[in-house]
mmCIF file of N, CA and C in Angstrom:
data_model
loop_
_atom_site.group_PDB
_atom_site.id
_atom_site.type_symbol
_atom_site.label_atom_id
_atom_site.label_comp_id
_atom_site.label_asym_id
_atom_site.label_seq_id
_atom_site.Cartn_x
_atom_site.Cartn_y
_atom_site.Cartn_z
ATOM 1 N N ASP A 1 26.905 -4.951 -2.838
ATOM 2 C CA ASP A 1 26.061 -5.551 -3.844
ATOM 3 C C ASP A 1 26.508 -6.960 -4.198
ATOM 4 N N ARG A 2 27.800 -7.184 -4.181
ATOM 5 C CA ARG A 2 28.301 -8.535 -4.469
ATOM 6 C C ARG A 2 27.848 -9.525 -3.398
ATOM 7 N N ASP A 3 27.851 -9.078 -2.135
ATOM 8 C CA ASP A 3 27.400 -9.963 -1.057
ATOM 9 C C ASP A 3 25.927 -10.329 -1.242
ATOM 10 N N LEU A 4 25.100 -9.336 -1.620
ATOM 11 C CA LEU A 4 23.684 -9.612 -1.875
ATOM 12 C C LEU A 4 23.534 -10.605 -3.020
ATOM 13 N N HIS A 5 24.362 -10.436 -4.046
ATOM 14 C CA HIS A 5 24.328 -11.350 -5.192
ATOM 15 C C HIS A 5 24.683 -12.771 -4.749
ATOM 16 N N ASN A 6 25.733 -12.902 -3.975
ATOM 17 C CA ASN A 6 26.172 -14.228 -3.521
ATOM 18 C C ASN A 6 25.130 -14.900 -2.638
ATOM 19 N N LEU A 7 24.420 -14.110 -1.855
ATOM 20 C CA LEU A 7 23.385 -14.655 -0.968
ATOM 21 C C LEU A 7 22.029 -14.779 -1.678
ATOM 22 N N HIS A 8 21.949 -14.265 -2.904
ATOM 23 C CA HIS A 8 20.712 -14.209 -3.690
ATOM 24 C C HIS A 8 19.630 -13.432 -2.932
ATOM 25 N N TRP A 9 20.057 -12.300 -2.355
ATOM 26 C CA TRP A 9 19.146 -11.392 -1.662
ATOM 27 C C TRP A 9 18.902 -10.177 -2.530
ATOM 28 N N LEU A 10 17.707 -9.642 -2.433
ATOM 29 C CA LEU A 10 17.368 -8.425 -3.156
ATOM 30 C C LEU A 10 17.802 -7.207 -2.355
ATOM 31 N N GLN A 11 18.129 -6.128 -3.078
ATOM 32 C CA GLN A 11 18.394 -4.864 -2.419
ATOM 33 C C GLN A 11 17.115 -4.398 -1.730
ATOM 34 N N VAL A 12 17.240 -3.516 -0.744
ATOM 35 C CA VAL A 12 16.083 -3.089 0.051
ATOM 36 C C VAL A 12 14.964 -2.529 -0.824
ATOM 37 N N LYS A 13 15.280 -1.655 -1.773
ATOM 38 C CA LYS A 13 14.238 -1.076 -2.627
ATOM 39 C C LYS A 13 13.538 -2.152 -3.448
ATOM 40 N N LYS A 14 14.293 -3.113 -3.954
ATOM 41 C CA LYS A 14 13.699 -4.205 -4.733
ATOM 42 C C LYS A 14 12.872 -5.113 -3.827
ATOM 43 N N ARG A 15 13.271 -5.274 -2.583
ATOM 44 C CA ARG A 15 12.510 -6.080 -1.626
ATOM 45 C C ARG A 15 11.156 -5.427 -1.336
ATOM 46 N N ILE A 16 11.150 -4.115 -1.257
ATOM 47 C CA ILE A 16 9.896 -3.383 -1.045
ATOM 48 C C ILE A 16 8.983 -3.574 -2.253
ATOM 49 N N VAL A 17 9.546 -3.470 -3.460
ATOM 50 C CA VAL A 17 8.776 -3.704 -4.687
ATOM 51 C C VAL A 17 8.223 -5.130 -4.682
ATOM 52 N N PHE A 18 9.041 -6.094 -4.251
ATOM 53 C CA PHE A 18 8.618 -7.489 -4.164
ATOM 54 C C PHE A 18 7.400 -7.627 -3.254
ATOM 55 N N LYS A 19 7.468 -7.030 -2.085
ATOM 56 C CA LYS A 19 6.370 -7.140 -1.112
ATOM 57 C C LYS A 19 5.087 -6.475 -1.625
ATOM 58 N N ILE A 20 5.221 -5.310 -2.262
ATOM 59 C CA ILE A 20 4.045 -4.621 -2.800
ATOM 60 C C ILE A 20 3.424 -5.437 -3.932
ATOM 61 N N ALA A 21 4.263 -5.964 -4.826
ATOM 62 C CA ALA A 21 3.763 -6.782 -5.934
ATOM 63 C C ALA A 21 3.093 -8.046 -5.403
ATOM 64 N N LEU A 22 3.658 -8.651 -4.377
ATOM 65 C CA LEU A 22 3.086 -9.857 -3.785
ATOM 66 C C LEU A 22 1.719 -9.570 -3.162
ATOM 67 N N LEU A 23 1.593 -8.469 -2.438
ATOM 68 C CA LEU A 23 0.292 -8.096 -1.877
ATOM 69 C C LEU A 23 -0.730 -7.849 -2.987
ATOM 70 N N SER A 24 -0.280 -7.232 -4.074
ATOM 71 C CA SER A 24 -1.171 -6.967 -5.204
ATOM 72 C C SER A 24 -1.633 -8.282 -5.831
ATOM 73 N N TYR A 25 -0.707 -9.215 -6.022
ATOM 74 C CA TYR A 25 -1.051 -10.526 -6.585
ATOM 75 C C TYR A 25 -2.041 -11.260 -5.681
ATOM 76 N N LYS A 26 -1.764 -11.224 -4.382
ATOM 77 C CA LYS A 26 -2.663 -11.889 -3.434
ATOM 78 C C LYS A 26 -4.052 -11.264 -3.470
ATOM 79 N N ALA A 27 -4.124 -9.937 -3.558
ATOM 80 C CA ALA A 27 -5.417 -9.248 -3.577
ATOM 81 C C ALA A 27 -6.218 -9.609 -4.816
ATOM 82 N N ILE A 28 -5.579 -9.601 -5.959
ATOM 83 C CA ILE A 28 -6.286 -9.861 -7.212
ATOM 84 C C ILE A 28 -6.729 -11.319 -7.325
ATOM 85 N N ASN A 29 -6.072 -12.199 -6.581
ATOM 86 C CA ASN A 29 -6.410 -13.629 -6.619
ATOM 87 C C ASN A 29 -7.179 -14.094 -5.383
ATOM 88 N N GLY A 30 -7.657 -13.149 -4.574
ATOM 89 C CA GLY A 30 -8.464 -13.481 -3.410
ATOM 90 C C GLY A 30 -7.699 -14.156 -2.285
ATOM 91 N N LEU A 31 -6.384 -13.947 -2.226
ATOM 92 C CA LEU A 31 -5.552 -14.587 -1.208
ATOM 93 C C LEU A 31 -5.150 -13.646 -0.081
ATOM 94 N N ALA A 32 -5.485 -12.373 -0.217
ATOM 95 C CA ALA A 32 -5.163 -11.375 0.802
ATOM 96 C C ALA A 32 -6.385 -11.168 1.695
ATOM 97 N N PRO A 33 -6.175 -10.628 2.895
ATOM 98 C CA PRO A 33 -7.332 -10.284 3.733
ATOM 99 C C PRO A 33 -8.253 -9.311 2.983
ATOM 100 N N LEU A 34 -9.526 -9.348 3.310
ATOM 101 C CA LEU A 34 -10.517 -8.522 2.614
ATOM 102 C C LEU A 34 -10.191 -7.028 2.643
ATOM 103 N N TYR A 35 -9.648 -6.548 3.763
ATOM 104 C CA TYR A 35 -9.354 -5.114 3.831
ATOM 105 C C TYR A 35 -8.279 -4.723 2.825
ATOM 106 N N ILE A 36 -7.388 -5.643 2.460
ATOM 107 C CA ILE A 36 -6.390 -5.358 1.418
ATOM 108 C C ILE A 36 -7.027 -5.520 0.036
ATOM 109 N N GLN A 37 -7.832 -6.561 -0.139
ATOM 110 C CA GLN A 37 -8.519 -6.747 -1.418
ATOM 111 C C GLN A 37 -9.374 -5.525 -1.763
ATOM 112 N N ASP A 38 -9.994 -4.937 -0.741
ATOM 113 C CA ASP A 38 -10.872 -3.785 -0.952
ATOM 114 C C ASP A 38 -10.106 -2.525 -1.371
ATOM 115 N N MET A 39 -8.779 -2.524 -1.219
ATOM 116 C CA MET A 39 -7.967 -1.370 -1.620
ATOM 117 C C MET A 39 -7.784 -1.299 -3.134
ATOM 118 N N PHE A 40 -8.059 -2.413 -3.819
ATOM 119 C CA PHE A 40 -7.782 -2.506 -5.247
ATOM 120 C C PHE A 40 -9.052 -2.671 -6.064
ATOM 121 N N SER A 41 -9.028 -2.066 -7.236
ATOM 122 C CA SER A 41 -10.043 -2.309 -8.256
ATOM 123 C C SER A 41 -9.295 -2.907 -9.434
ATOM 124 N N TYR A 42 -9.927 -3.868 -10.093
ATOM 125 C CA TYR A 42 -9.232 -4.484 -11.217
ATOM 126 C C TYR A 42 -10.206 -4.884 -12.297
ATOM 127 N N SER A 43 -9.627 -5.124 -13.447
ATOM 128 C CA SER A 43 -10.398 -5.589 -14.589
ATOM 129 C C SER A 43 -9.553 -6.626 -15.308
ATOM 130 N N TYR A 44 -10.180 -7.314 -16.217
ATOM 131 C CA TYR A 44 -9.456 -8.288 -17.023
ATOM 132 C C TYR A 44 -9.478 -7.832 -18.466
ATOM 133 N N GLN A 45 -8.320 -7.882 -19.091
ATOM 134 C CA GLN A 45 -8.213 -7.656 -20.528
ATOM 135 C C GLN A 45 -7.952 -9.034 -21.123
ATOM 136 N N GLY A 46 -9.011 -9.687 -21.560
ATOM 137 C CA GLY A 46 -8.893 -11.098 -21.932
ATOM 138 C C GLY A 46 -8.710 -11.889 -20.650
ATOM 139 N N TYR A 47 -7.632 -12.632 -20.565
ATOM 140 C CA TYR A 47 -7.315 -13.381 -19.342
ATOM 141 C C TYR A 47 -6.306 -12.661 -18.468
ATOM 142 N N THR A 48 -5.916 -11.467 -18.875
ATOM 143 C CA THR A 48 -4.867 -10.722 -18.181
ATOM 144 C C THR A 48 -5.461 -9.803 -17.122
ATOM 145 N N PRO A 49 -5.112 -10.012 -15.849
ATOM 146 C CA PRO A 49 -5.605 -9.101 -14.805
ATOM 147 C C PRO A 49 -4.854 -7.772 -14.858
ATOM 148 N N ARG A 50 -5.587 -6.673 -14.721
ATOM 149 C CA ARG A 50 -4.997 -5.340 -14.662
ATOM 150 C C ARG A 50 -5.588 -4.631 -13.455
ATOM 151 N N LEU A 51 -4.719 -4.099 -12.619
ATOM 152 C CA LEU A 51 -5.179 -3.306 -11.493
ATOM 153 C C LEU A 51 -5.410 -1.880 -11.971
ATOM 154 N N LEU A 52 -6.500 -1.295 -11.520
ATOM 155 C CA LEU A 52 -6.827 0.076 -11.902
ATOM 156 C C LEU A 52 -6.150 1.030 -10.925
ATOM 157 N N THR A 53 -5.487 2.035 -11.465
ATOM 158 C CA THR A 53 -4.782 3.010 -10.639
ATOM 159 C C THR A 53 -5.717 4.173 -10.331
ATOM 160 N N PRO A 54 -6.006 4.393 -9.044
ATOM 161 C CA PRO A 54 -6.888 5.512 -8.699
ATOM 162 C C PRO A 54 -6.181 6.852 -8.906
ATOM 163 N N THR A 55 -6.959 7.891 -9.084
ATOM 164 C CA THR A 55 -6.399 9.239 -9.195
ATOM 165 C C THR A 55 -6.107 9.750 -7.797
ATOM 166 N N MET A 56 -4.887 10.208 -7.608
ATOM 167 C CA MET A 56 -4.482 10.776 -6.323
ATOM 168 C C MET A 56 -3.953 12.184 -6.565
ATOM 169 N N SER A 57 -4.439 13.129 -5.791
ATOM 170 C CA SER A 57 -4.053 14.526 -6.013
ATOM 171 C C SER A 57 -2.906 14.977 -5.111
ATOM 172 N N THR A 58 -2.511 14.136 -4.162
ATOM 173 C CA THR A 58 -1.432 14.529 -3.256
ATOM 174 C C THR A 58 -0.286 13.523 -3.322
ATOM 175 N N LYS A 59 0.894 13.986 -2.958
ATOM 176 C CA LYS A 59 2.062 13.096 -2.894
ATOM 177 C C LYS A 59 1.815 11.996 -1.851
ATOM 178 N N PHE A 60 1.146 12.355 -0.774
ATOM 179 C CA PHE A 60 0.841 11.371 0.272
ATOM 180 C C PHE A 60 -0.016 10.241 -0.292
ATOM 181 N N GLY A 61 -1.038 10.600 -1.054
ATOM 182 C CA GLY A 61 -1.909 9.600 -1.670
ATOM 183 C C GLY A 61 -1.167 8.734 -2.666
ATOM 184 N N GLN A 62 -0.166 9.315 -3.341
ATOM 185 C CA GLN A 62 0.610 8.570 -4.329
ATOM 186 C C GLN A 62 1.580 7.585 -3.683
ATOM 187 N N ARG A 63 1.710 7.636 -2.373
ATOM 188 C CA ARG A 63 2.531 6.661 -1.649
ATOM 189 C C ARG A 63 1.694 5.523 -1.070
ATOM 190 N N SER A 64 0.390 5.576 -1.289
ATOM 191 C CA SER A 64 -0.494 4.561 -0.712
ATOM 192 C C SER A 64 -0.403 3.257 -1.497
ATOM 193 N N LEU A 65 -0.721 2.178 -0.828
ATOM 194 C CA LEU A 65 -0.705 0.856 -1.454
ATOM 195 C C LEU A 65 -1.687 0.784 -2.618
ATOM 196 N N SER A 66 -2.840 1.420 -2.475
ATOM 197 C CA SER A 66 -3.853 1.363 -3.534
ATOM 198 C C SER A 66 -3.408 2.105 -4.792
ATOM 199 N N PHE A 67 -2.425 2.993 -4.682
ATOM 200 C CA PHE A 67 -1.908 3.721 -5.836
ATOM 201 C C PHE A 67 -0.652 3.056 -6.406
ATOM 202 N N ILE A 68 0.302 2.755 -5.541
ATOM 203 C CA ILE A 68 1.587 2.232 -6.013
ATOM 204 C C ILE A 68 1.492 0.748 -6.377
ATOM 205 N N GLY A 69 0.604 0.003 -5.717
ATOM 206 C CA GLY A 69 0.440 -1.416 -6.035
ATOM 207 C C GLY A 69 0.100 -1.655 -7.495
ATOM 208 N N PRO A 70 -0.930 -0.977 -8.028
ATOM 209 C CA PRO A 70 -1.250 -1.144 -9.446
ATOM 210 C C PRO A 70 -0.120 -0.713 -10.380
ATOM 211 N N LYS A 71 0.584 0.357 -10.017
ATOM 212 C CA LYS A 71 1.697 0.823 -10.857
ATOM 213 C C LYS A 71 2.758 -0.265 -10.979
ATOM 214 N N ILE A 72 3.111 -0.864 -9.854
ATOM 215 C CA ILE A 72 4.137 -1.910 -9.857
ATOM 216 C C ILE A 72 3.617 -3.160 -10.559
ATOM 217 N N PHE A 73 2.437 -3.629 -10.170
ATOM 218 C CA PHE A 73 1.889 -4.876 -10.713
ATOM 219 C C PHE A 73 1.704 -4.799 -12.223
ATOM 220 N N ASN A 74 1.131 -3.703 -12.702
ATOM 221 C CA ASN A 74 0.836 -3.575 -14.130
ATOM 222 C C ASN A 74 2.088 -3.438 -14.992
ATOM 223 N N ASN A 75 3.212 -3.093 -14.377
ATOM 224 C CA ASN A 75 4.459 -2.967 -15.132
ATOM 225 C C ASN A 75 5.285 -4.250 -15.133
ATOM 226 N N LEU A 76 4.787 -5.288 -14.476
ATOM 227 C CA LEU A 76 5.492 -6.573 -14.493
ATOM 228 C C LEU A 76 5.221 -7.296 -15.811
ATOM 229 N N PRO A 77 6.163 -8.129 -16.244
ATOM 230 C CA PRO A 77 5.923 -8.929 -17.455
ATOM 231 C C PRO A 77 4.706 -9.841 -17.282
ATOM 232 N N LEU A 78 4.030 -10.094 -18.378
ATOM 233 C CA LEU A 78 2.806 -10.887 -18.387
ATOM 234 C C LEU A 78 2.992 -12.281 -17.789
ATOM 235 N N HIS A 79 4.122 -12.921 -18.052
ATOM 236 C CA HIS A 79 4.327 -14.279 -17.523
ATOM 237 C C HIS A 79 4.407 -14.293 -15.999
ATOM 238 N N ILE A 80 4.670 -13.150 -15.390
ATOM 239 C CA ILE A 80 4.707 -13.073 -13.922
ATOM 240 C C ILE A 80 3.303 -12.812 -13.382
ATOM 241 N N THR A 81 2.602 -11.829 -13.931
ATOM 242 C CA THR A 81 1.274 -11.465 -13.399
ATOM 243 C C THR A 81 0.243 -12.565 -13.606
ATOM 244 N N THR A 82 0.477 -13.436 -14.567
ATOM 245 C CA THR A 82 -0.472 -14.518 -14.829
ATOM 246 C C THR A 82 0.005 -15.856 -14.254
ATOM 247 N N ALA A 83 0.954 -15.808 -13.332
ATOM 248 C CA ALA A 83 1.436 -17.040 -12.686
ATOM 249 C C ALA A 83 0.254 -17.764 -12.046
ATOM 250 N N HIS A 84 0.270 -19.098 -12.098
ATOM 251 C CA HIS A 84 -0.864 -19.900 -11.637
ATOM 252 C C HIS A 84 -0.844 -20.226 -10.147
ATOM 253 N N SER A 85 0.260 -19.907 -9.479
ATOM 254 C CA SER A 85 0.311 -20.143 -8.031
ATOM 255 C C SER A 85 1.150 -19.060 -7.378
ATOM 256 N N ILE A 86 0.956 -18.900 -6.096
ATOM 257 C CA ILE A 86 1.708 -17.886 -5.367
ATOM 258 C C ILE A 86 3.203 -18.239 -5.350
ATOM 259 N N ASP A 87 3.512 -19.522 -5.254
ATOM 260 C CA ASP A 87 4.917 -19.936 -5.251
ATOM 261 C C ASP A 87 5.596 -19.611 -6.581
ATOM 262 N N SER A 88 4.910 -19.876 -7.681
ATOM 263 C CA SER A 88 5.519 -19.560 -8.979
ATOM 264 C C SER A 88 5.607 -18.045 -9.170
ATOM 265 N N PHE A 89 4.610 -17.297 -8.690
ATOM 266 C CA PHE A 89 4.667 -15.838 -8.776
ATOM 267 C C PHE A 89 5.887 -15.314 -8.023
ATOM 268 N N LYS A 90 6.085 -15.779 -6.802
ATOM 269 C CA LYS A 90 7.214 -15.311 -6.000
ATOM 270 C C LYS A 90 8.547 -15.651 -6.655
ATOM 271 N N LYS A 91 8.654 -16.861 -7.173
ATOM 272 C CA LYS A 91 9.904 -17.277 -7.814
ATOM 273 C C LYS A 91 10.185 -16.435 -9.059
ATOM 274 N N LEU A 92 9.172 -16.281 -9.909
ATOM 275 C CA LEU A 92 9.340 -15.491 -11.131
ATOM 276 C C LEU A 92 9.635 -14.021 -10.822
ATOM 277 N N LEU A 93 8.934 -13.476 -9.828
ATOM 278 C CA LEU A 93 9.125 -12.075 -9.456
ATOM 279 C C LEU A 93 10.524 -11.848 -8.897
ATOM 280 N N LYS A 94 10.964 -12.717 -8.004
ATOM 281 C CA LYS A 94 12.295 -12.546 -7.413
ATOM 282 C C LYS A 94 13.366 -12.644 -8.491
ATOM 283 N N THR A 95 13.227 -13.600 -9.387
ATOM 284 C CA THR A 95 14.193 -13.740 -10.476
ATOM 285 C C THR A 95 14.209 -12.483 -11.344
ATOM 286 N N HIS A 96 13.025 -11.971 -11.669
ATOM 287 C CA HIS A 96 12.912 -10.754 -12.482
ATOM 288 C C HIS A 96 13.603 -9.575 -11.788
ATOM 289 N N LEU A 97 13.297 -9.359 -10.521
ATOM 290 C CA LEU A 97 13.891 -8.237 -9.792
ATOM 291 C C LEU A 97 15.391 -8.416 -9.612
ATOM 292 N N PHE A 98 15.813 -9.633 -9.378
ATOM 293 C CA PHE A 98 17.232 -9.918 -9.229
ATOM 294 C C PHE A 98 17.969 -9.633 -10.539
ATOM 295 N N GLU A 99 17.363 -10.027 -11.657
ATOM 296 C CA GLU A 99 17.977 -9.774 -12.961
ATOM 297 C C GLU A 99 18.053 -8.271 -13.259
ATOM 298 N N LEU A 100 17.038 -7.520 -12.855
ATOM 299 C CA LEU A 100 17.087 -6.068 -13.030
ATOM 300 C C LEU A 100 18.239 -5.475 -12.237
ATOM 301 N N THR A 101 18.419 -5.969 -11.016
ATOM 302 C CA THR A 101 19.501 -5.486 -10.164
ATOM 303 C C THR A 101 20.854 -5.849 -10.765
ATOM 304 N N MET A 102 20.988 -7.096 -11.197
ATOM 305 C CA MET A 102 22.265 -7.557 -11.722
ATOM 306 C C MET A 102 22.574 -6.890 -13.058
ATOM 307 N N GLY A 103 21.536 -6.563 -13.825
ATOM 308 C CA GLY A 103 21.745 -5.872 -15.093
ATOM 309 C C GLY A 103 22.346 -4.492 -14.897
ATOM 310 N N GLY A 104 22.097 -3.911 -13.723
ATOM 311 C CA GLY A 104 22.630 -2.589 -13.432
ATOM 312 C C GLY A 104 24.014 -2.603 -12.816
ATOM 313 N N MET A 105 24.517 -3.798 -12.487
ATOM 314 C CA MET A 105 25.862 -3.900 -11.887
ATOM 315 C C MET A 105 26.914 -3.947 -12.975
ATOM 316 N N HIS A 106 28.014 -3.318 -12.706
ATOM 317 C CA HIS A 106 29.152 -3.353 -13.647
ATOM 318 C C HIS A 106 30.204 -4.274 -13.079
ATOM 319 N N ASN A 107 30.740 -5.145 -13.921
ATOM 320 C CA ASN A 107 31.783 -6.081 -13.484
ATOM 321 C C ASN A 107 33.126 -5.411 -13.454
#
């Protein structure tokens, strides 16, 4: 974990969360391919985008991008989900995930 910290790399699980959140951000902002955009339904609460989580009756369905993407995206802080560019979203998201990881490390 110290090596990852020194290299400013995310742990594998956090990297997966990063990629799913990034795909969700791209979909909601029309930056993903249409087949990915079509996996998501969303609404706006004021200016805040919210992805709608579909009902899934199986564990397999709960592992799908259309199910887990909204769960991850909607649990991010507002300043991240409302980022005005993909570059700022990625920077804010990586910092957030890195801080979560570092918060769990004991010195």
